[in-house]
């Protein structure tokens, strides 16, 4: 009864789905007592596309391209997780050169993702200059990815059984040049985020999560590592090239937004180091092997460290050319719980940065419903798309 | 990562409740437990610090309606090692896997409620807060009933999603088009 009376004095602030700060749809309800947040809930699903279900009626190769669309930022990670799982089920091992190239693309992607995040975080903190710097510099890594794979996003570097793009000497030297530039820039960012008073004011001691809390809530990725939790699939369960090229895990003890920023900026250096090492010792040989169309019966869990944390795929095959079940668990899902827990006790004005602090990815938290319409045209020619676009804005 | 946390250790911890266990992959073990013992099992893993809950996977296993196919069902279930404790399901059922990860090891606690109608599983969210999110997804995508879930509202599906329609069931082929 008393609780009910208390609850009445509080105010619920709904935020979203069209969120004023974040560029993706999500709905949050913050219960506030004055300015202070006392409770928080999350509701997602606004970017649901039906991918888990969609995998069940596509063959393995098509499924890999479909899961690449789970997330536009860590697309390579999803295709790699899928490919590694399917290869394990089929008893196929991709050649060492392919595994190294998977790592290479993965780390380039991590650099692009962390720089994108740093820009967003700076923007939420009202520091738009840093936002523009990071996004300008990020173009370097986007160009490198395009040069290597042919695409800026959704690189499609993987095929089942290997990769489809090779690293030639001119490409390698371009990547190395890019790394020199990015290393210099990353040093500058590290200096800025750890000395700028305004930025420190918005991040220091905000959303602090102790190691015990992080463990209990189930934080993963940089969010967990910022609380001193040494959890990184690349280290704990090495996959692809990480077996031959081990990483050094970056952790911070602070547990606040500042620590989360530092972990990600410091991971830039680690990625750059790894990319140089891989290019230096790239194994020679083939880049793919043949993969059977039908995958033998069995089940496998495939785990990969995405820029945001551990991605887990549970993949079950019934022996046909289509998967029986693909379960995708993306890192943002786990980290939502940390926001809901750390939000309590903070000012409402800190929420945008706190939400952005886990590097949330809405499209990968949302997946799996498919609505079939009778008049749905599956394919559009370029001309038809152009006409549709022109008509739409007329 | 704790090097002492091996599959042997997990088997020991779960011994009082485990019905059977098998290695699905060299680094993945599946342990079948009754839903009535699920909470004790999870508590035992938590107390010992064995891994962390990484995901909850639901699966819809279509049953065999035609009695002549019971043979097939038997052989399938014997492959899955279930014959030792109960007669085979003939109808549809759900399988719920709780994935615990430790280093490169994956331990699946496997709960197999008998039928679609009797598919209640207990909620882990009092022991592991993040489980609540996975359970909301499990509930709305399959129609598995999660008992004592603190917030059982829709997580991913729209508010106006029709009741009783579960998109990840095998028989779901899309919503009928509104006329």
Coordinates of C-alpha atoms in Angstrom, one line a residue:
Chain A
X1 CA 0.0 0.0 0.0
X2 CA 2.7 2.4 1.0
X3 CA 4.6 1.5 -2.1
X4 CA 1.6 2.4 -4.2
X5 CA 1.3 5.8 -2.6
X6 CA 4.9 6.4 -3.2
X7 CA 4.6 5.4 -6.8
X8 CA 1.9 7.9 -7.4
X9 CA 4.2 10.8 -6.5
X10 CA 6.6 9.7 -9.1
X11 CA 6.5 10.6 -12.8
X12 CA 7.0 8.4 -15.7
X13 CA 8.9 9.9 -18.6
X14 CA 8.4 7.9 -21.8
X15 CA 11.3 8.3 -24.3
X16 CA 11.0 7.0 -27.8
X17 CA 10.4 5.1 -30.1
X18 CA 11.5 8.2 -32.0
X19 CA 14.3 8.9 -29.6
X20 CA 15.5 12.5 -29.3
X21 CA 19.1 11.5 -28.8
X22 CA 19.7 8.2 -30.4
X23 CA 19.4 7.7 -34.1
X24 CA 17.7 4.3 -33.8
X25 CA 14.2 3.4 -32.5
X26 CA 13.8 2.2 -28.9
X27 CA 11.3 2.9 -26.2
X28 CA 12.3 3.6 -22.6
X29 CA 10.2 4.5 -19.6
X30 CA 12.1 6.3 -16.9
X31 CA 10.4 6.7 -13.6
X32 CA 11.7 9.9 -12.1
X33 CA 11.4 11.4 -8.6
X34 CA 12.2 15.1 -9.4
X35 CA 15.2 15.0 -11.5
X36 CA 16.5 11.6 -10.3
X37 CA 15.7 8.4 -12.1
X38 CA 14.3 5.7 -9.8
X39 CA 13.3 3.0 -12.3
X40 CA 13.8 2.2 -16.0
X41 CA 12.3 -0.3 -18.5
X42 CA 13.1 -1.0 -22.1
X43 CA 10.9 -2.1 -25.0
X44 CA 12.5 -2.9 -28.4
X45 CA 11.3 -4.4 -31.6
X46 CA 10.9 -1.4 -33.9
X47 CA 13.6 -2.7 -36.2
X48 CA 12.4 -6.3 -36.3
X49 CA 12.9 -8.0 -39.7
X50 CA 12.5 -11.7 -39.4
X51 CA 16.0 -12.9 -39.7
X52 CA 16.0 -16.0 -37.4
X53 CA 12.8 -17.2 -39.1
X54 CA 14.1 -16.2 -42.5
X55 CA 17.2 -18.4 -42.0
X56 CA 14.9 -21.5 -41.7
X57 CA 13.7 -21.3 -45.2
X58 CA 16.9 -20.3 -46.9
X59 CA 19.9 -22.6 -47.6
X60 CA 23.1 -22.3 -45.6
X61 CA 24.9 -20.0 -48.1
X62 CA 21.9 -17.7 -48.4
X63 CA 21.5 -17.7 -44.6
X64 CA 25.0 -16.3 -44.3
X65 CA 24.2 -13.3 -46.4
X66 CA 21.0 -12.8 -44.5
X67 CA 22.6 -12.7 -41.1
X68 CA 25.1 -10.2 -42.4
X69 CA 22.1 -7.9 -42.4
X70 CA 21.5 -8.3 -38.7
X71 CA 23.6 -5.3 -38.1
X72 CA 25.0 -2.7 -40.4
X73 CA 28.0 -1.9 -38.2
X74 CA 29.2 -5.3 -37.3
X75 CA 28.1 -7.1 -40.4
X76 CA 31.3 -9.1 -40.9
X77 CA 31.0 -10.4 -37.3
X78 CA 27.6 -12.0 -38.0
X79 CA 28.7 -13.6 -41.3
X80 CA 31.9 -14.9 -39.7
X81 CA 30.0 -16.3 -36.7
X82 CA 27.6 -18.1 -39.1
X83 CA 30.4 -19.3 -41.4
X84 CA 32.5 -20.6 -38.5
X85 CA 29.5 -22.5 -37.0
X86 CA 28.4 -24.0 -40.3
X87 CA 32.0 -25.0 -41.1
X88 CA 32.3 -26.7 -37.7
X89 CA 29.0 -28.6 -38.4
X90 CA 30.2 -29.7 -41.8
X91 CA 33.7 -30.6 -40.6
X92 CA 35.3 -28.1 -42.9
X93 CA 38.2 -25.9 -41.8
X94 CA 38.9 -22.7 -43.7
X95 CA 42.6 -22.4 -44.7
X96 CA 44.9 -20.3 -42.4
X97 CA 45.1 -17.4 -44.8
X98 CA 41.3 -17.1 -44.8
X99 CA 41.2 -17.2 -41.0
X100 CA 43.8 -14.4 -40.9
X101 CA 41.8 -12.3 -43.4
X102 CA 38.7 -12.9 -41.3
X103 CA 40.6 -11.5 -38.3
X104 CA 41.9 -8.6 -40.4
X105 CA 38.4 -7.5 -41.6
X106 CA 37.1 -8.1 -38.0
X107 CA 39.7 -5.7 -36.5
X108 CA 39.2 -3.1 -39.2
X109 CA 35.5 -3.3 -38.5
X110 CA 36.2 -2.9 -34.8
X111 CA 38.1 0.3 -35.5
X112 CA 35.3 1.7 -37.6
X113 CA 32.7 0.7 -35.0
X114 CA 34.6 2.2 -32.0
X115 CA 35.3 5.4 -33.8
X116 CA 31.6 5.7 -34.8
X117 CA 30.7 5.1 -31.2
X118 CA 33.2 7.7 -29.9
X119 CA 31.6 10.2 -32.2
X120 CA 28.1 9.4 -31.0
X121 CA 29.2 9.6 -27.4
X122 CA 30.9 12.9 -27.9
X123 CA 27.7 14.2 -29.7
X124 CA 25.5 13.1 -26.8
X125 CA 27.9 14.9 -24.4
X126 CA 27.5 18.1 -26.5
X127 CA 31.0 17.9 -27.8
X128 CA 30.3 18.0 -31.5
X129 CA 33.8 18.9 -32.6
X130 CA 35.1 15.6 -31.4
X131 CA 32.1 13.9 -33.1
X132 CA 33.1 15.5 -36.5
X133 CA 36.8 14.7 -36.0
X134 CA 36.1 11.0 -35.3
X135 CA 33.7 10.6 -38.1
X136 CA 36.0 12.3 -40.6
X137 CA 38.9 10.1 -39.5
X138 CA 36.7 7.0 -39.6
X139 CA 36.4 7.5 -43.4
X140 CA 40.0 6.2 -43.6
X141 CA 39.0 2.8 -42.3
X142 CA 35.8 2.7 -44.4
X143 CA 37.9 3.4 -47.5
X144 CA 40.3 0.6 -46.5
X145 CA 37.4 -1.8 -46.1
X146 CA 36.0 -0.8 -49.4
X147 CA 39.4 -1.3 -51.1
X148 CA 39.8 -4.7 -49.5
X149 CA 36.2 -6.1 -49.9
X150 CA 34.5 -3.8 -52.4
X151 CA 31.9 -2.5 -49.9
X152 CA 31.8 0.2 -47.2
X153 CA 29.3 -1.7 -45.1
X154 CA 28.0 -5.3 -45.4
X155 CA 31.4 -6.3 -46.8
X156 CA 30.5 -9.9 -47.7
X157 CA 34.1 -10.9 -47.1
X158 CA 33.1 -14.4 -46.0
X159 CA 32.0 -17.4 -48.0
X160 CA 31.2 -20.7 -46.4
X161 CA 34.7 -22.4 -46.3
X162 CA 36.8 -19.2 -46.4
X163 CA 36.8 -15.7 -47.6
X164 CA 36.5 -14.2 -51.1
X165 CA 38.9 -11.3 -51.0
X166 CA 42.6 -11.7 -50.9
X167 CA 45.1 -9.2 -49.5
X168 CA 47.5 -8.2 -52.2
X169 CA 50.8 -6.2 -51.6
X170 CA 49.4 -2.8 -52.7
X171 CA 46.3 -3.3 -50.5
X172 CA 48.5 -4.3 -47.5
X173 CA 50.7 -1.2 -47.9
X174 CA 47.6 1.0 -48.1
X175 CA 46.2 -0.6 -44.9
X176 CA 49.5 0.0 -43.1
X177 CA 49.5 3.7 -44.2
X178 CA 46.0 4.0 -42.9
X179 CA 47.0 2.4 -39.6
X180 CA 49.8 4.9 -39.1
X181 CA 47.4 7.8 -39.5
X182 CA 44.7 6.2 -37.3
X183 CA 47.2 5.5 -34.6
X184 CA 48.2 9.1 -34.5
X185 CA 44.6 10.1 -34.3
X186 CA 43.7 7.6 -31.6
X187 CA 46.5 9.0 -29.5
X188 CA 44.9 12.4 -29.9
X189 CA 41.5 11.1 -28.9
X190 CA 42.9 9.4 -25.8
X191 CA 44.4 12.7 -24.8
X192 CA 41.1 14.5 -25.4
X193 CA 38.8 12.1 -23.5
X194 CA 41.1 11.9 -20.5
X195 CA 41.9 15.6 -20.2
X196 CA 38.9 17.6 -21.5
X197 CA 37.1 19.0 -18.4
X198 CA 33.7 19.1 -20.1
X199 CA 33.9 15.6 -21.4
X200 CA 35.2 14.4 -18.0
X201 CA 32.3 16.2 -16.3
X202 CA 29.8 14.2 -18.3
X203 CA 31.5 10.8 -18.0
X204 CA 33.4 10.6 -14.7
X205 CA 31.5 8.7 -12.0
X206 CA 28.4 8.5 -14.2
X207 CA 26.7 5.1 -14.5
X208 CA 29.3 3.4 -12.3
X209 CA 29.1 -0.4 -12.3
X210 CA 31.4 -2.4 -10.0
X211 CA 32.9 -5.7 -11.1
X212 CA 30.5 -7.6 -8.9
X213 CA 27.5 -5.8 -10.4
X214 CA 28.8 -6.4 -13.9
X215 CA 29.1 -10.1 -13.2
X216 CA 25.7 -10.4 -11.7
X217 CA 23.9 -8.4 -14.4
X218 CA 25.8 -10.2 -17.1
X219 CA 27.6 -7.3 -18.8
X220 CA 29.8 -8.2 -21.7
X221 CA 32.2 -6.6 -24.2
X222 CA 33.7 -3.2 -23.5
X223 CA 30.9 -2.4 -21.1
X224 CA 32.0 -5.3 -18.9
X225 CA 35.7 -4.8 -19.5
X226 CA 35.4 -1.2 -18.2
X227 CA 34.3 -2.7 -14.9
X228 CA 37.4 -4.9 -14.8
X229 CA 35.7 -8.0 -16.1
X230 CA 38.2 -9.8 -18.2
X231 CA 35.8 -11.3 -20.6
X232 CA 36.6 -11.4 -24.3
X233 CA 35.9 -14.3 -26.6
X234 CA 39.0 -13.6 -28.6
X235 CA 41.0 -14.5 -25.5
X236 CA 38.7 -17.0 -23.8
X237 CA 37.8 -19.1 -26.8
X238 CA 40.0 -18.0 -29.7
X239 CA 38.4 -18.5 -33.2
X240 CA 39.5 -17.8 -36.8
X241 CA 42.9 -16.1 -36.8
X242 CA 43.0 -15.3 -33.1
X243 CA 44.4 -18.7 -32.4
X244 CA 47.7 -17.7 -34.2
X245 CA 47.5 -14.0 -33.4
X246 CA 46.5 -13.7 -29.7
X247 CA 45.2 -10.4 -28.4
X248 CA 45.9 -8.5 -25.2
X249 CA 42.7 -7.7 -23.4
X250 CA 42.1 -4.1 -22.5
X251 CA 40.4 -3.6 -19.1
X252 CA 39.7 -0.6 -16.9
X253 CA 38.7 -0.6 -13.2
X254 CA 36.6 2.6 -13.1
X255 CA 33.3 1.1 -14.2
X256 CA 31.9 4.5 -15.2
X257 CA 31.3 6.1 -18.6
X258 CA 34.9 7.4 -18.6
X259 CA 36.2 3.8 -18.2
X260 CA 33.9 2.6 -21.0
X261 CA 35.3 5.3 -23.3
X262 CA 38.9 4.6 -22.4
X263 CA 38.5 0.8 -23.0
X264 CA 37.2 1.5 -26.5
X265 CA 39.9 4.1 -27.4
X266 CA 42.6 1.8 -26.0
X267 CA 41.2 -1.1 -28.0
X268 CA 41.9 1.0 -31.1
X269 CA 45.6 0.7 -30.4
X270 CA 45.3 -3.1 -29.8
X271 CA 43.4 -3.5 -33.1
X272 CA 46.0 -1.5 -35.0
X273 CA 48.8 -3.6 -33.5
X274 CA 47.0 -6.8 -34.4
X275 CA 46.4 -5.6 -38.0
X276 CA 50.1 -4.8 -38.4
X277 CA 51.1 -8.2 -37.0
X278 CA 48.7 -10.1 -39.3
X279 CA 49.8 -8.2 -42.4
X280 CA 53.4 -8.9 -41.5
X281 CA 52.9 -12.6 -41.0
X282 CA 50.0 -13.4 -43.4
X283 CA 50.0 -17.1 -44.0
X284 CA 50.4 -18.1 -47.7
X285 CA 48.0 -20.4 -49.5
X286 CA 44.4 -20.8 -50.6
X287 CA 41.7 -18.5 -49.3
X288 CA 38.8 -20.9 -49.4
X289 CA 37.9 -24.6 -49.5
X290 CA 34.9 -26.4 -50.9
X291 CA 31.9 -26.5 -48.6
X292 CA 29.2 -29.2 -49.0
X293 CA 25.7 -27.9 -49.8
X294 CA 24.1 -30.2 -47.2
X295 CA 25.3 -29.8 -43.7
X296 CA 25.4 -33.0 -41.5
X297 CA 23.0 -33.3 -38.6
X298 CA 24.2 -31.7 -35.4
X299 CA 24.2 -28.6 -33.2
X300 CA 26.9 -26.1 -32.5
X301 CA 27.3 -22.9 -30.6
X302 CA 29.5 -20.3 -32.4
X303 CA 30.8 -17.4 -30.4
X304 CA 32.7 -14.3 -31.7
X305 CA 33.7 -11.1 -30.0
X306 CA 31.9 -8.2 -31.8
X307 CA 32.9 -4.6 -31.2
X308 CA 30.1 -4.5 -28.6
X309 CA 30.8 -7.9 -26.9
X310 CA 30.1 -11.6 -27.4
X311 CA 27.8 -12.7 -30.2
X312 CA 26.4 -16.1 -29.7
X313 CA 24.8 -18.3 -32.4
X314 CA 23.1 -21.5 -31.7
X315 CA 22.9 -23.4 -34.9
X316 CA 21.1 -26.7 -35.5
X317 CA 21.2 -28.7 -38.6
X318 CA 18.8 -31.6 -39.4
X319 CA 21.1 -32.7 -42.3
X320 CA 19.4 -30.8 -45.1
X321 CA 20.6 -27.8 -47.1
X322 CA 18.7 -25.5 -44.8
X323 CA 19.3 -24.8 -41.1
X324 CA 16.8 -26.3 -38.6
X325 CA 17.2 -23.4 -36.2
X326 CA 19.4 -20.4 -35.9
X327 CA 19.3 -18.5 -32.6
X328 CA 21.1 -15.2 -32.6
X329 CA 22.0 -13.5 -29.3
X330 CA 23.7 -10.2 -29.8
X331 CA 25.7 -8.3 -27.3
X332 CA 23.4 -5.2 -27.0
X333 CA 20.7 -7.5 -25.5
X334 CA 22.9 -8.4 -22.6
X335 CA 24.0 -4.8 -22.0
X336 CA 20.5 -3.4 -21.9
X337 CA 20.2 -4.8 -18.5
X338 CA 23.2 -2.8 -17.3
X339 CA 21.7 0.4 -18.4
X340 CA 18.4 -0.4 -16.7
X341 CA 20.4 -1.1 -13.5
X342 CA 22.9 1.7 -13.6
X343 CA 20.3 4.4 -14.6
X344 CA 18.8 4.4 -11.1
X345 CA 20.0 7.3 -9.0
X346 CA 21.2 9.5 -12.0
X347 CA 19.8 12.6 -13.4
X348 CA 17.4 12.3 -16.4
X349 CA 19.9 14.5 -18.3
X350 CA 22.5 11.8 -18.0
X351 CA 20.3 9.2 -19.7
X352 CA 21.3 9.9 -23.4
X353 CA 25.0 9.4 -22.6
X354 CA 24.3 6.4 -20.4
X355 CA 22.2 4.8 -23.1
X356 CA 24.8 5.5 -25.7
X357 CA 27.5 4.3 -23.3
X358 CA 26.9 0.6 -24.0
X359 CA 27.1 1.3 -27.7
X360 CA 23.6 0.0 -28.2
X361 CA 22.7 -1.5 -31.5
X362 CA 18.9 -1.6 -32.0
X363 CA 18.8 -3.4 -35.3
X364 CA 20.8 -6.3 -33.8
X365 CA 18.7 -6.5 -30.7
X366 CA 15.7 -6.7 -32.9
X367 CA 15.3 -9.6 -35.3
X368 CA 12.8 -12.1 -36.2
X369 CA 9.3 -11.6 -37.5
X370 CA 8.3 -12.0 -41.1
X371 CA 5.1 -10.7 -42.6
X372 CA 4.2 -12.1 -46.0
X373 CA 2.1 -10.0 -48.3
X374 CA 0.6 -11.3 -51.4
X375 CA 1.5 -8.3 -53.5
X376 CA 5.0 -8.1 -52.2
X377 CA 7.5 -7.8 -55.0
X378 CA 10.7 -9.3 -54.0
X379 CA 12.9 -7.7 -56.5
X380 CA 13.0 -4.2 -58.0
X381 CA 15.0 -3.2 -61.0
X382 CA 17.2 -0.1 -60.6
X383 CA 14.8 1.7 -63.0
X384 CA 11.7 0.6 -61.0
X385 CA 13.4 1.7 -57.7
X386 CA 14.3 5.1 -59.2
X387 CA 10.7 5.6 -60.4
X388 CA 9.3 4.6 -57.1
X389 CA 11.7 7.0 -55.3
X390 CA 10.8 9.9 -57.6
X391 CA 7.1 9.2 -57.2
X392 CA 7.3 8.9 -53.4
X393 CA 8.8 12.4 -53.0
X394 CA 6.7 14.1 -55.6
Chain B
X1 CA 38.0 -17.8 -16.8
X2 CA 38.7 -20.3 -14.1
X3 CA 40.8 -23.3 -15.2
X4 CA 39.2 -25.5 -12.5
X5 CA 35.8 -25.1 -14.2
X6 CA 35.8 -28.1 -16.4
X7 CA 32.9 -30.3 -17.6
X8 CA 33.8 -32.8 -14.9
X9 CA 33.2 -30.1 -12.3
X10 CA 29.9 -29.2 -13.9
X11 CA 28.8 -32.8 -14.1
X12 CA 29.6 -33.1 -10.4
X13 CA 27.7 -30.0 -9.5
X14 CA 24.6 -31.0 -11.5
X15 CA 24.8 -34.7 -10.5
X16 CA 21.8 -34.6 -8.1
X17 CA 19.4 -33.4 -10.8
X18 CA 20.9 -34.5 -14.2
X19 CA 18.9 -37.1 -16.1
X20 CA 21.5 -37.6 -18.7
X21 CA 24.3 -35.7 -20.4
X22 CA 26.1 -36.0 -23.6
X23 CA 28.8 -34.2 -25.5
X24 CA 27.3 -32.5 -28.6
X25 CA 30.6 -31.1 -29.7
X26 CA 34.1 -31.4 -28.2
X27 CA 33.5 -28.1 -26.3
X28 CA 29.7 -28.4 -25.8
X29 CA 27.9 -30.6 -23.3
X30 CA 24.2 -30.9 -22.9
X31 CA 22.7 -31.9 -19.6
X32 CA 19.0 -32.7 -19.4
X33 CA 17.2 -31.6 -16.3
X34 CA 13.6 -31.5 -15.2
X35 CA 12.0 -28.0 -15.2
X36 CA 11.2 -28.6 -11.5
X37 CA 15.0 -28.8 -10.8
X38 CA 16.1 -26.0 -13.2
X39 CA 16.4 -23.4 -10.5
X40 CA 18.5 -25.6 -8.2
X41 CA 20.8 -26.4 -11.1
X42 CA 21.3 -22.8 -12.0
X43 CA 21.9 -21.9 -8.3
X44 CA 24.5 -24.6 -8.1
X45 CA 26.3 -23.3 -11.1
X46 CA 26.1 -19.7 -9.8
X47 CA 27.3 -20.7 -6.3
X48 CA 30.3 -22.5 -7.8
X49 CA 31.0 -19.7 -10.2
X50 CA 30.8 -22.0 -13.2
X51 CA 30.4 -19.8 -16.2
X52 CA 27.7 -17.3 -17.0
X53 CA 24.3 -17.5 -18.7
X54 CA 25.0 -16.4 -22.3
X55 CA 21.7 -17.1 -24.0
X56 CA 18.4 -19.0 -23.8
X57 CA 17.4 -20.8 -27.0
X58 CA 13.9 -22.0 -27.7
X59 CA 13.1 -24.6 -30.3
X60 CA 9.8 -25.9 -31.6
X61 CA 10.0 -29.7 -32.2
X62 CA 7.2 -30.8 -34.4
X63 CA 5.7 -34.0 -33.2
X64 CA 4.6 -37.1 -35.2
X65 CA 0.9 -37.3 -35.6
X66 CA 0.8 -40.4 -37.7
X67 CA 1.1 -43.5 -35.5
X68 CA 3.0 -45.5 -38.0
X69 CA 5.8 -42.9 -37.7
X70 CA 6.1 -43.5 -33.9
X71 CA 9.0 -45.8 -34.8
X72 CA 10.8 -42.8 -36.3
X73 CA 10.0 -40.8 -33.3
X74 CA 11.4 -43.5 -31.1
X75 CA 14.6 -43.7 -33.0
X76 CA 15.0 -40.0 -33.0
X77 CA 14.4 -39.8 -29.3
X78 CA 16.8 -42.7 -28.6
X79 CA 19.4 -40.8 -30.5
X80 CA 18.8 -37.9 -28.3
X81 CA 19.2 -40.1 -25.3
X82 CA 15.7 -39.5 -23.9
X83 CA 14.3 -43.0 -23.8
X84 CA 15.7 -43.8 -20.4
X85 CA 13.3 -41.6 -18.5
X86 CA 10.0 -41.3 -20.3
X87 CA 7.9 -42.4 -23.3
X88 CA 8.4 -40.4 -26.4
X89 CA 6.3 -37.3 -27.1
X90 CA 4.1 -37.8 -30.0
X91 CA 2.8 -34.2 -30.2
X92 CA 4.6 -31.0 -30.7
X93 CA 6.8 -29.8 -27.9
X94 CA 9.3 -27.1 -27.0
X95 CA 12.9 -27.5 -26.1
X96 CA 14.5 -24.8 -24.1
X97 CA 18.3 -24.6 -23.9
X98 CA 20.1 -22.5 -21.3
X99 CA 23.6 -21.8 -22.6
X100 CA 26.3 -21.3 -19.9
X101 CA 29.7 -20.3 -21.2
X102 CA 33.0 -20.8 -19.4
X103 CA 36.2 -20.1 -21.4
X104 CA 35.7 -22.0 -24.6
X105 CA 33.3 -24.5 -22.9
X106 CA 29.5 -24.3 -23.5
X107 CA 27.2 -26.1 -21.1
X108 CA 23.6 -26.4 -22.2
X109 CA 20.9 -27.1 -19.6
X110 CA 18.2 -28.7 -21.5
X111 CA 14.6 -28.5 -20.4
X112 CA 12.0 -30.3 -22.4
X113 CA 8.4 -29.6 -21.3
X114 CA 6.0 -32.4 -22.4
X115 CA 3.7 -30.5 -24.7
X116 CA 2.8 -27.1 -26.2
X117 CA -0.1 -26.8 -23.7
X118 CA 2.0 -27.8 -20.7
X119 CA 5.1 -25.8 -21.5
X120 CA 5.7 -23.9 -18.3
X121 CA 9.3 -23.2 -17.3
X122 CA 10.4 -21.3 -14.2
X123 CA 11.9 -17.8 -14.6
X124 CA 15.6 -17.4 -13.8
X125 CA 15.4 -13.7 -13.5
X126 CA 15.6 -13.7 -9.7
X127 CA 18.9 -15.4 -9.9
X128 CA 20.2 -13.8 -13.1
X129 CA 18.6 -10.4 -13.9
X130 CA 19.4 -10.5 -17.6
X131 CA 17.5 -13.7 -18.1
X132 CA 14.3 -11.7 -17.9
X133 CA 15.0 -10.2 -21.3
X134 CA 15.7 -13.6 -22.9
X135 CA 12.6 -15.1 -21.3
X136 CA 10.4 -12.3 -22.6
X137 CA 11.7 -13.1 -26.1
X138 CA 11.2 -16.8 -25.5
X139 CA 7.6 -16.2 -24.3
X140 CA 6.5 -14.1 -27.2
X141 CA 8.3 -15.9 -30.0
X142 CA 7.2 -19.5 -29.0
X143 CA 4.5 -19.3 -26.5
X144 CA 6.5 -21.0 -23.8
X145 CA 5.0 -19.9 -20.5
X146 CA 7.6 -18.6 -18.1
X147 CA 6.3 -18.7 -14.5
X148 CA 7.0 -15.8 -12.1
X149 CA 8.5 -13.6 -14.8
X150 CA 8.7 -10.1 -13.3
X151 CA 7.8 -8.3 -16.6
X152 CA 6.1 -10.5 -19.1
X153 CA 5.2 -7.8 -21.5
X154 CA 6.1 -7.8 -25.2
X155 CA 9.8 -7.1 -25.8
X156 CA 10.1 -7.3 -29.5
X157 CA 6.7 -7.9 -31.0
X158 CA 4.3 -5.0 -31.6
X159 CA 1.6 -4.1 -29.1
X160 CA -1.2 -5.0 -31.5
X161 CA 0.3 -8.4 -32.3
X162 CA -2.5 -11.0 -32.2
X163 CA -2.8 -13.2 -29.2
X164 CA -1.8 -16.8 -29.6
X165 CA 0.3 -16.2 -32.7
X166 CA 4.0 -17.2 -32.2
X167 CA 6.3 -16.4 -35.1
X168 CA 9.1 -18.8 -34.4
X169 CA 6.9 -21.9 -34.3
X170 CA 7.5 -24.1 -37.3
X171 CA 3.8 -23.8 -38.4
X172 CA 3.9 -20.0 -38.6
X173 CA 4.0 -18.9 -42.2
X174 CA 3.1 -15.2 -41.8
X175 CA 0.2 -13.2 -40.6
X176 CA -2.9 -13.3 -42.7
X177 CA -3.2 -10.1 -44.7
X178 CA -5.7 -7.6 -43.4
X179 CA -8.5 -7.1 -45.8

